[in-house]
PDB file of C-alpha atoms and ligand atoms in Angstrom:
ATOM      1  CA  UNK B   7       6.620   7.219 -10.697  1.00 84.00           C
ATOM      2  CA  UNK B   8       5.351   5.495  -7.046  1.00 91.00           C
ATOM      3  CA  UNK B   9       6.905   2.689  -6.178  1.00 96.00           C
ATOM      4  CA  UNK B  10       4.386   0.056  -5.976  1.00 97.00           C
ATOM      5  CA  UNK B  11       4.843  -3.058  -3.822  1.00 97.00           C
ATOM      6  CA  UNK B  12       2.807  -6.158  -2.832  1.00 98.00           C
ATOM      7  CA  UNK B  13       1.420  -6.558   1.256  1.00 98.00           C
ATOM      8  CA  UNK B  14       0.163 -10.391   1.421  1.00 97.00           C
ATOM      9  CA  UNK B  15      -2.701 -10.759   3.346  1.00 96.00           C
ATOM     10  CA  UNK B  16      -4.826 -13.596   4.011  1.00 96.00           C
ATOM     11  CA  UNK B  17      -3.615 -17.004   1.956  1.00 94.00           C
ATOM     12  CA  UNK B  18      -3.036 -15.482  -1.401  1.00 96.00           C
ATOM     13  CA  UNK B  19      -4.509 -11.934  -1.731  1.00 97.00           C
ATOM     14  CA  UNK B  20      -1.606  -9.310  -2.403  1.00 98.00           C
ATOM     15  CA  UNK B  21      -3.193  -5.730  -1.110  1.00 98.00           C
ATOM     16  CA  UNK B  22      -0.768  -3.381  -3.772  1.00 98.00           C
ATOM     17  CA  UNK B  23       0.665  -0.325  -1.616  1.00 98.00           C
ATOM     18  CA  UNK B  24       1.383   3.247  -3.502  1.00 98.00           C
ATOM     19  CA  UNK B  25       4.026   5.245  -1.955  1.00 97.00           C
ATOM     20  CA  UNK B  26       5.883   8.182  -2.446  1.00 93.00           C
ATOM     21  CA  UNK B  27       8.001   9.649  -0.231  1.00 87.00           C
ATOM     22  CA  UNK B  28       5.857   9.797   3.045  1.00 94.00           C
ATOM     23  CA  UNK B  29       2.455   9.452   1.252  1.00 96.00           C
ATOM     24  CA  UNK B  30       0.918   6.228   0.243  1.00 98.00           C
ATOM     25  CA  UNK B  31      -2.524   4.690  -1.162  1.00 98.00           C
ATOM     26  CA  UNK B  32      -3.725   0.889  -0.774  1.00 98.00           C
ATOM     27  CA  UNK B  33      -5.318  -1.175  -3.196  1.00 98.00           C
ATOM     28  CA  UNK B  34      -8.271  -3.505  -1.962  1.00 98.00           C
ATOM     29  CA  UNK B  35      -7.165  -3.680   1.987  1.00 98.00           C
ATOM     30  CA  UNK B  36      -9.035  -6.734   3.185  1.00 98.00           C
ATOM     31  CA  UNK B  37      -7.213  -7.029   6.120  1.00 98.00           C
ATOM     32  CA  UNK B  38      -5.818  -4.023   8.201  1.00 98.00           C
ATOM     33  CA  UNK B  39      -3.277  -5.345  10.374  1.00 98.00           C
ATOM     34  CA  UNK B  40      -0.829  -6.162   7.441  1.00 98.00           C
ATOM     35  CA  UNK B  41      -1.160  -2.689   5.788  1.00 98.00           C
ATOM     36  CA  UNK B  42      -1.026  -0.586   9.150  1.00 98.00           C
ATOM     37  CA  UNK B  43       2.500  -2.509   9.875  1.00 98.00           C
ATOM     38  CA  UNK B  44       3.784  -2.086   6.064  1.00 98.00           C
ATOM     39  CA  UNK B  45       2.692   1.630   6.855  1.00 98.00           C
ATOM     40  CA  UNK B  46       4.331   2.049  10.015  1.00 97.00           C
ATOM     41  CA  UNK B  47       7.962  -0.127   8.809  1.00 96.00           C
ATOM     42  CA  UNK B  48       8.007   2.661   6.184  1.00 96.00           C
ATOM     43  CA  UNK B  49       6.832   5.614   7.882  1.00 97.00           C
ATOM     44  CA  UNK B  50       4.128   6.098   5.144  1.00 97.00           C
ATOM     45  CA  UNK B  51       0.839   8.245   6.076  1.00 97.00           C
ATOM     46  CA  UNK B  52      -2.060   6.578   4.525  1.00 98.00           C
ATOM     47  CA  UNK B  53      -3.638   8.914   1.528  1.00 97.00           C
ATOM     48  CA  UNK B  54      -5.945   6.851  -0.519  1.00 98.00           C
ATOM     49  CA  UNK B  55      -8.010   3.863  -0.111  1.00 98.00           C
ATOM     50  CA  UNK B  56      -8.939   2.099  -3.523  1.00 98.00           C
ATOM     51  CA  UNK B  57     -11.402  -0.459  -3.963  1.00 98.00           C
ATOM     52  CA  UNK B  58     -12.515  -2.549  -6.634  1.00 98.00           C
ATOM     53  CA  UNK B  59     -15.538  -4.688  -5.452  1.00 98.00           C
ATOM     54  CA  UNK B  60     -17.552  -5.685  -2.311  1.00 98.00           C
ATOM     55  CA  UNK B  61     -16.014  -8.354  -1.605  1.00 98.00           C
ATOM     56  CA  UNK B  62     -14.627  -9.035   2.181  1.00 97.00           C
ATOM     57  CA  UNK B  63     -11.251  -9.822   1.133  1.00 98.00           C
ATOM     58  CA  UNK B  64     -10.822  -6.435  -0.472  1.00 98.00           C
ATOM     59  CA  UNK B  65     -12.898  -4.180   1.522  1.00 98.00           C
ATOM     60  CA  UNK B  66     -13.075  -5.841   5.261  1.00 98.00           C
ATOM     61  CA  UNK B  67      -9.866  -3.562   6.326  1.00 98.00           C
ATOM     62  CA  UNK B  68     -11.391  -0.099   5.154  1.00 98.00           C
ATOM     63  CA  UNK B  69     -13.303   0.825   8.238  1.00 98.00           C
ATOM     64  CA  UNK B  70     -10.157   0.132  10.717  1.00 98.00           C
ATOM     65  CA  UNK B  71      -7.729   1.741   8.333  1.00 98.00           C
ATOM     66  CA  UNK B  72      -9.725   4.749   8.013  1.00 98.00           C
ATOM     67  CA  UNK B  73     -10.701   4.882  12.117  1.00 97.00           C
ATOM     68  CA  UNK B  74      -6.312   4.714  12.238  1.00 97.00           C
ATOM     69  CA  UNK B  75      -5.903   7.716   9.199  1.00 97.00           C
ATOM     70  CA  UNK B  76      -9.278   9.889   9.096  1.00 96.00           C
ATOM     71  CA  UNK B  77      -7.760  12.204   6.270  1.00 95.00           C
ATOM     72  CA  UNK B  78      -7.402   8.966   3.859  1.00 97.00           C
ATOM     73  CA  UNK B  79     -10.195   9.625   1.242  1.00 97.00           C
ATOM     74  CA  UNK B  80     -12.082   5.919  -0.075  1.00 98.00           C
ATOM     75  CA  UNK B  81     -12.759   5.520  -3.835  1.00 98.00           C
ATOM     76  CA  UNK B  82     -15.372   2.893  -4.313  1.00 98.00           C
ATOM     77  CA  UNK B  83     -17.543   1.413  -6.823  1.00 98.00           C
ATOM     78  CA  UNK B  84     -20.400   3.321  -7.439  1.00 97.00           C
ATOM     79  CA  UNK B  85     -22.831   0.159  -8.160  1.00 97.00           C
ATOM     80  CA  UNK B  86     -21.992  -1.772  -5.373  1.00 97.00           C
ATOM     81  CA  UNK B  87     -22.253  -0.669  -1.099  1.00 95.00           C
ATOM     82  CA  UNK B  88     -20.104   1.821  -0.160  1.00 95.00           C
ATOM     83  CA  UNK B  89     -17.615  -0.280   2.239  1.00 95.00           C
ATOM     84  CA  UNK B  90     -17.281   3.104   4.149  1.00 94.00           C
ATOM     85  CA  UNK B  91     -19.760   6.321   4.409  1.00 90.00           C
ATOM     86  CA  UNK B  92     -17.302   8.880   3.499  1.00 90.00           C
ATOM     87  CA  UNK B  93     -16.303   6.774   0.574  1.00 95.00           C
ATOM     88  CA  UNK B  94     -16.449   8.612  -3.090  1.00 97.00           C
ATOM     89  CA  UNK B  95     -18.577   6.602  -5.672  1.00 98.00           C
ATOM     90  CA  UNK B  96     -16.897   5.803  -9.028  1.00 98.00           C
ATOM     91  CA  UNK B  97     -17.936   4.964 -12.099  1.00 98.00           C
ATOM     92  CA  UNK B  98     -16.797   4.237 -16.143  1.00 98.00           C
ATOM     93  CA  UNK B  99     -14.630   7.392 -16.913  1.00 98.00           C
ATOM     94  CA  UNK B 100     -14.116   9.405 -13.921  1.00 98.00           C
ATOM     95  CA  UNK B 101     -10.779   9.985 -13.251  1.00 98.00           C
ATOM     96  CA  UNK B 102      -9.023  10.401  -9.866  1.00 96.00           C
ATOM     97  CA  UNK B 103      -5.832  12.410  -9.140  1.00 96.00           C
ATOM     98  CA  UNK B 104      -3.714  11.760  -6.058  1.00 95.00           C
ATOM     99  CA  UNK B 105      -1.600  14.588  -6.492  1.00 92.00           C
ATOM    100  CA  UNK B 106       0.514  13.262  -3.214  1.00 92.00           C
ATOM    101  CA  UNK B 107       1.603  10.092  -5.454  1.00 95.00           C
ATOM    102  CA  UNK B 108       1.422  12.204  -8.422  1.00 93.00           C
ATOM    103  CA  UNK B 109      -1.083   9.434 -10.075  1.00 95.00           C
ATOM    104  CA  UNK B 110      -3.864  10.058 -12.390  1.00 97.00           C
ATOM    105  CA  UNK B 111      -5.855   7.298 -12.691  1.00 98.00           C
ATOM    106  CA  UNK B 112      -9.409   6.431 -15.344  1.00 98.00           C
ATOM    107  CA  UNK B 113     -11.951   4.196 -13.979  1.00 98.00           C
ATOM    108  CA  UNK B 114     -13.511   1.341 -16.128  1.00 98.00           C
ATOM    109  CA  UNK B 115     -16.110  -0.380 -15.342  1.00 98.00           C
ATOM    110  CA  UNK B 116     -15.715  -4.058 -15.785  1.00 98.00           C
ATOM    111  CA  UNK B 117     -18.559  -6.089 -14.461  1.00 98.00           C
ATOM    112  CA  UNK B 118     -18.423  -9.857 -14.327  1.00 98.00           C
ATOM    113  CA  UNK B 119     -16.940 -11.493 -11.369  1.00 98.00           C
ATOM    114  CA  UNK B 120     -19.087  -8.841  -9.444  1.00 98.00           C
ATOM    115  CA  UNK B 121     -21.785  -6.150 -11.252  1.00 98.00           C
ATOM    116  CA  UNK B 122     -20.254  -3.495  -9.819  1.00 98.00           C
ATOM    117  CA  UNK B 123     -16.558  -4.183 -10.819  1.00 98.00           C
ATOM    118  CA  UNK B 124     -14.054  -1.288 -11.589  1.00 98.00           C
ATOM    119  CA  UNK B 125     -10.417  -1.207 -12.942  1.00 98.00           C
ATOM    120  CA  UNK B 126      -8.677   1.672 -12.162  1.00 98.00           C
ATOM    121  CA  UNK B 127      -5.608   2.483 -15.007  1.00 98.00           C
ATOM    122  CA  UNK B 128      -3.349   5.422 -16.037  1.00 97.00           C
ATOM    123  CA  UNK B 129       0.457   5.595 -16.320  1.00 96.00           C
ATOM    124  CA  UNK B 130       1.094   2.106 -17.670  1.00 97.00           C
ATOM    125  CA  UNK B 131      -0.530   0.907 -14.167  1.00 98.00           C
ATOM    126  CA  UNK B 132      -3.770  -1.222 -13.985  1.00 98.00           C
ATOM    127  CA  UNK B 133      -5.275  -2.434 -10.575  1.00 98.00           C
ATOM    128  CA  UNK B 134      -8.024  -5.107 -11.933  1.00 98.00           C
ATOM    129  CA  UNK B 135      -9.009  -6.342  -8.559  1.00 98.00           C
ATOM    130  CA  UNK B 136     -10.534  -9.372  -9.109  1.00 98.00           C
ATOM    131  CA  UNK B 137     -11.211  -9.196 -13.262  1.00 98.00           C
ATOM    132  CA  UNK B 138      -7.837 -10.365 -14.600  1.00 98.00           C
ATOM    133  CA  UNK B 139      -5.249 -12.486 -12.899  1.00 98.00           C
ATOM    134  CA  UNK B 140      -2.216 -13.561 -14.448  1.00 98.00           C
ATOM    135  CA  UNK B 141      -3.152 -16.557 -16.403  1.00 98.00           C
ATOM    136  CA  UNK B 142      -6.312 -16.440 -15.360  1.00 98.00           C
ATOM    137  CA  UNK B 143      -9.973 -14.535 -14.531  1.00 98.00           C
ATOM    138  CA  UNK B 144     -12.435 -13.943 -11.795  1.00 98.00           C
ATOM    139  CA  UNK B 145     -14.954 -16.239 -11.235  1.00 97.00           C
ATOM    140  CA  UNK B 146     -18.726 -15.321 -12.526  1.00 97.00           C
ATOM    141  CA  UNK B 147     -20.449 -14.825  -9.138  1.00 97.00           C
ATOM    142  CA  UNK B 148     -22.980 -12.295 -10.185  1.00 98.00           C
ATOM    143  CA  UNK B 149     -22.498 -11.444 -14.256  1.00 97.00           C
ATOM    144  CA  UNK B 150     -22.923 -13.201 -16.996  1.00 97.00           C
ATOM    145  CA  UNK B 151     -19.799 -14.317 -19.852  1.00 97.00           C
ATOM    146  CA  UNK B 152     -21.147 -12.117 -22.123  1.00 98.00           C
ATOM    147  CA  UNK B 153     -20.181  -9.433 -19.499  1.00 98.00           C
ATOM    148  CA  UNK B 154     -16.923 -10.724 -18.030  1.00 98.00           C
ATOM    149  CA  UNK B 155     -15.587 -11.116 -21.908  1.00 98.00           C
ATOM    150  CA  UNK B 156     -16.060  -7.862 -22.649  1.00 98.00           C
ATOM    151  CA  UNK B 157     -14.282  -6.600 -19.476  1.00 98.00           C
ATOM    152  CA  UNK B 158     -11.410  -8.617 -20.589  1.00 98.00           C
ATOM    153  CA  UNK B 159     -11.748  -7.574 -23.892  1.00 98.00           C
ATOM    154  CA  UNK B 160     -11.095  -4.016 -22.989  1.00 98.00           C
ATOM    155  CA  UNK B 161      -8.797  -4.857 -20.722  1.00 98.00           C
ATOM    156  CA  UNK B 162      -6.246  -7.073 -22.802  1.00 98.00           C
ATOM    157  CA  UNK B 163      -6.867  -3.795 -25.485  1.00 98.00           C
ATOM    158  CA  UNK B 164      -4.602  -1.339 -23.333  1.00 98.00           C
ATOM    159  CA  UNK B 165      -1.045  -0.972 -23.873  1.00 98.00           C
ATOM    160  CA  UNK B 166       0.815  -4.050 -24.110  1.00 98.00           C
ATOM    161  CA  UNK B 167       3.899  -2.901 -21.617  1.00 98.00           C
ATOM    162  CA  UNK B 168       1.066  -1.469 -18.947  1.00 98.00           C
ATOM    163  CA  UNK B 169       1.732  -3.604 -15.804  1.00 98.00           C
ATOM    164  CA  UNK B 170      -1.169  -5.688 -14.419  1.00 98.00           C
ATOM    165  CA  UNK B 171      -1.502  -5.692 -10.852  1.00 98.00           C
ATOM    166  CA  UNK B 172      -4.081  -8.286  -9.679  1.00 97.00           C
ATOM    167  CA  UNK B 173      -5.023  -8.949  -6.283  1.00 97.00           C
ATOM    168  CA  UNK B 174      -4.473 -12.633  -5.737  1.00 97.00           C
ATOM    169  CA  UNK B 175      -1.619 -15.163  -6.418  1.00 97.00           C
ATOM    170  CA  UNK B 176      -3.512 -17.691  -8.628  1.00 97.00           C
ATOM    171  CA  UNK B 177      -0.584 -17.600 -11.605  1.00 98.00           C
ATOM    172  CA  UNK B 178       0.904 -20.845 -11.333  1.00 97.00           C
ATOM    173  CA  UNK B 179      -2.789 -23.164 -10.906  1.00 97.00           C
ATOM    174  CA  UNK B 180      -4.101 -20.898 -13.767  1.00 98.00           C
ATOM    175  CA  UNK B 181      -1.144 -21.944 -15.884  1.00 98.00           C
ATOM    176  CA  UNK B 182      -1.926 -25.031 -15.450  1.00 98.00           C
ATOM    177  CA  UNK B 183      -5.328 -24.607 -16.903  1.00 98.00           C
ATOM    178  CA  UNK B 184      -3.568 -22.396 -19.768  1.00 98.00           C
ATOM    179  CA  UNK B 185      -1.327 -25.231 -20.880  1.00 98.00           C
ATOM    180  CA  UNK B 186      -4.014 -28.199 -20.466  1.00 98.00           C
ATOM    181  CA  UNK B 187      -5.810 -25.658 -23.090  1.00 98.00           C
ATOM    182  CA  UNK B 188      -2.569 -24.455 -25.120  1.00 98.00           C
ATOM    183  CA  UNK B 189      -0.049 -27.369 -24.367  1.00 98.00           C
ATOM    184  CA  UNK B 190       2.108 -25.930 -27.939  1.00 97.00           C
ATOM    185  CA  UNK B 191       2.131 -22.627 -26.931  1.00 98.00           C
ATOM    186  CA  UNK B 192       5.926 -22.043 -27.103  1.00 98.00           C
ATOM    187  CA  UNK B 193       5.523 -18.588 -24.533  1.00 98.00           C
ATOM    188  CA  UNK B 194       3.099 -20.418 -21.951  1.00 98.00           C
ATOM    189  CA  UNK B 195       6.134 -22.583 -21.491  1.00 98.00           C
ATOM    190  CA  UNK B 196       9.014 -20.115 -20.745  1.00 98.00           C
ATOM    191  CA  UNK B 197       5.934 -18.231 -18.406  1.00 98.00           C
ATOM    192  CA  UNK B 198       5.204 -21.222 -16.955  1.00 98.00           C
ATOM    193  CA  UNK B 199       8.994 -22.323 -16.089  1.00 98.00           C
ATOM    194  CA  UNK B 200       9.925 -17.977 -15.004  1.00 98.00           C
ATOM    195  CA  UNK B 201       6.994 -18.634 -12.675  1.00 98.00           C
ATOM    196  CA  UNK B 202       7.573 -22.151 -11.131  1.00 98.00           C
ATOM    197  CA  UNK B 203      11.511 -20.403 -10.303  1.00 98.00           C
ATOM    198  CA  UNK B 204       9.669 -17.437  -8.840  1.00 98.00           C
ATOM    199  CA  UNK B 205       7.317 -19.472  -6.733  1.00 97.00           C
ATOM    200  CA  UNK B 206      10.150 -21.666  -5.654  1.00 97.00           C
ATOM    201  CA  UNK B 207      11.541 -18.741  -3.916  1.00 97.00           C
ATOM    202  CA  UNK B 208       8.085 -17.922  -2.267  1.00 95.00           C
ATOM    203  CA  UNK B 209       8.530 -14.687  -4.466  1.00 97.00           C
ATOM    204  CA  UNK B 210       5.238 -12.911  -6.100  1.00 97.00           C
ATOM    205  CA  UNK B 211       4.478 -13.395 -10.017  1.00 98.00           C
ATOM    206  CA  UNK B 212       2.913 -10.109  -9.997  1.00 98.00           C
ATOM    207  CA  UNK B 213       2.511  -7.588 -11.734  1.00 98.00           C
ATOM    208  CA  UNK B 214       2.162  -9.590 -15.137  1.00 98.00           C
ATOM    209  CA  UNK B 215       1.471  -7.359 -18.274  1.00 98.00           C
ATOM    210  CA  UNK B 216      -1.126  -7.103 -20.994  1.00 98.00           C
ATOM    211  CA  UNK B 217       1.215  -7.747 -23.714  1.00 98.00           C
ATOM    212  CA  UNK B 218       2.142 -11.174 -21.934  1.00 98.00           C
ATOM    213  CA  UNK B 219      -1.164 -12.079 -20.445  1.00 98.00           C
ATOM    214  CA  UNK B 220      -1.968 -11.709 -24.415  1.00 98.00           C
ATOM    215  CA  UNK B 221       0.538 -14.281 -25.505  1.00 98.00           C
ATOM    216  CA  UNK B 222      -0.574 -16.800 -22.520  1.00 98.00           C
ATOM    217  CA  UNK B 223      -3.274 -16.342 -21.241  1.00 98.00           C
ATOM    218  CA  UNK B 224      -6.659 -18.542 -22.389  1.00 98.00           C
ATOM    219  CA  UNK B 225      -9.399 -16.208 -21.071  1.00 98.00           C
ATOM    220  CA  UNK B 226      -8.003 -13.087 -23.510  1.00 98.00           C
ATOM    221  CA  UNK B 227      -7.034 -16.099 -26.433  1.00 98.00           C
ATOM    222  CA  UNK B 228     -10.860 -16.992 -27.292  1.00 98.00           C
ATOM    223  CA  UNK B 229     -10.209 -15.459 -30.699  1.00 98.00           C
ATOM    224  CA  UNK B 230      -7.238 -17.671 -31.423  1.00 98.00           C
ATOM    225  CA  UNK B 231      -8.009 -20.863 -33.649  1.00 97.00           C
ATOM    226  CA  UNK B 232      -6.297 -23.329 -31.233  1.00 98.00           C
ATOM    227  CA  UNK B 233      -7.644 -21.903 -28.246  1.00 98.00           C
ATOM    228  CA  UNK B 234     -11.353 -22.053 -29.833  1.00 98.00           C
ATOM    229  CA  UNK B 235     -10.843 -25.780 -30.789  1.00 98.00           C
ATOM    230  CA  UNK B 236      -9.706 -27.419 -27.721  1.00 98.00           C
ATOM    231  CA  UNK B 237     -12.901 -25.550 -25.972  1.00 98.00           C
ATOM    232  CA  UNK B 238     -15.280 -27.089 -28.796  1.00 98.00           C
ATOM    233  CA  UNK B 239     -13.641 -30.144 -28.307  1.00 98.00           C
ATOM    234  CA  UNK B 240     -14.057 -30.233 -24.516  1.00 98.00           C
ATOM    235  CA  UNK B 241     -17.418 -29.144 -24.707  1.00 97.00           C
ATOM    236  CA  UNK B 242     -18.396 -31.518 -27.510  1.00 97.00           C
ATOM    237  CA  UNK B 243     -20.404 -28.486 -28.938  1.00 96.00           C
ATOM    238  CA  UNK B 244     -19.697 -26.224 -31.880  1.00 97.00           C
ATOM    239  CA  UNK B 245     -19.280 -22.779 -29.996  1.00 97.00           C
ATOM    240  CA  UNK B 246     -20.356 -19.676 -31.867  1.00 94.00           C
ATOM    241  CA  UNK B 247     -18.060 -16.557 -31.518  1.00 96.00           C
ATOM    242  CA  UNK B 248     -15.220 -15.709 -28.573  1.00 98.00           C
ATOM    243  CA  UNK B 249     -17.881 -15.068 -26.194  1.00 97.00           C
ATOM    244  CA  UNK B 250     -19.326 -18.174 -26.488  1.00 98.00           C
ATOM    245  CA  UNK B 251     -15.818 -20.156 -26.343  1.00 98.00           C
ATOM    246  CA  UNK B 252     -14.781 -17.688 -23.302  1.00 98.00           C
ATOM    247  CA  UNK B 253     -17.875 -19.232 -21.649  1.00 98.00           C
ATOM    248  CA  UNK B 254     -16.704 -22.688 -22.855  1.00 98.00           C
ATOM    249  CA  UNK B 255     -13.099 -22.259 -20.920  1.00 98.00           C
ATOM    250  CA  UNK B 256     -14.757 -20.589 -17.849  1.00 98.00           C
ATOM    251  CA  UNK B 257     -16.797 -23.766 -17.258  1.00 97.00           C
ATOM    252  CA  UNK B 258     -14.038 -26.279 -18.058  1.00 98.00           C
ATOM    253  CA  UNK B 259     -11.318 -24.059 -15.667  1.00 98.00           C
ATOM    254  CA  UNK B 260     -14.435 -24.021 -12.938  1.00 95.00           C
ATOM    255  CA  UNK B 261     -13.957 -28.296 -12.900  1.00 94.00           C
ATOM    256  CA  UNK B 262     -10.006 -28.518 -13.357  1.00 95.00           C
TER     257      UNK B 262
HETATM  258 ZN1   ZN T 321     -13.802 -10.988  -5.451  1.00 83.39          ZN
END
């Protein structure tokens, strides 16, 4: 297996770098600089460029990366602008082999916080970009709840040991929101106490799993009976069916 580490960039993103002996990819490089010195401290040679979504903070590094290693091929979303023209468009079910890493890797599509939104997973790896954080979920900037819930839905369906690798520290503020929602659950608490330690030591949260973003966290808990009835009773509304509480709790986290 790679060994997959975080490169901070910006305040909170974390830009996940693949390596393997002298080749590496880079997940969602919004910023060069930091990945071109992780690169260089290792003596990596930059393979693979994978991106998630438009957005600047994941895709403004491609351009300089790619001017710096011309061989690195770009896998982008298919349904959004290609942050690069030699980019390969991607969509739900292609798969992607980086033999160099020795990674095989399925694309889902998983529109919500952007309509264009993939996941790339394989191996007991997911890179979820900006879909699932620990504790947490993307903001709806261009789909609707309906969308984003299914994404999540499919998401918190893989594996329960296959690592989550999201792309910003959010954990402990999400928790937060988790436990305001779920102040009884027993496993929010020990999370919420391994994380506070972690953060303490200015160490990354990262990568969760699905099996414990499951237990704790509220955005993949719309189906569980407690979850549902703190959202009706912030809303003050009788909510029908977990997309409808899902859209409940992403309203109430947007104003805590
Ligand atoms: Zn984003």
């Amino acid at each position: 297996m790679p060994n997959i580490s975080p490169i901070p960039a910006f305040n909170d993103n974390y830009i996940w770098l693949i390596s393997n002996g002298n080749s590496a990819a880079v997940v969602d490089p919004g910023d060069a600089a930091p990945v071109a010195r992780a690169l260089a401290e290792r003596s990596l040679t930059l393979d693979a460029i994978l991106i998630t979504h438009h957005h600047r903070d994941h895709t403004g590094g491609v351009k300089a990366l790619l001017a710096r290693w011309p061989e690195a091929r770009l896998y982008a979303p298919a349904a959004e602008p290609m942050p690069a023209a030699s980019g390969t468009a991607l969509q739900e079910g292609d798969r992607l082999t980086l033999p160099s890493l020795g990674l095989e890797l399925e694309v889902m599509a998983v529109p919500g916080h952007t309509l264009g939104h993939i996941a790339y997973h394989g191996q007991g790896l997911l890179f979820c970009g900006d879909t699932l954080f620990s504790g947490g979920c993307g903001r709806l900037f261009e789909g609707t709840p309906q969308q984003m819930h299914l994404s999540l839905s499919r998401l918190a369906a893989l594996p329960e040991d296959t690592k989550v690798y999201c792309t910003h520290e959010y954990t402990q503020a999400n928790l937060a929101f988790c436990h305001a929602v779920e102040p009884n659950n027993p496993e929010l608490k020990k999370y919420l106490q391994n994380v506070a330690k972690l953060r303490q030591q200015g160490l990354p949260t990262l990568p969760s799993s699905i099996g414990l973003e499951n237990a704790v966290n509220v955005f993949l808990r719309a189906h569980v009976p407690g979850v549902r009835a703190a959202a009706q009773h912030h809303a003050m509304a009788e909510l029908n069916g977990d997309a409808e509480v899902f859209a409940a709790l992403r309203r109430w986290k947007d104003d805590f």
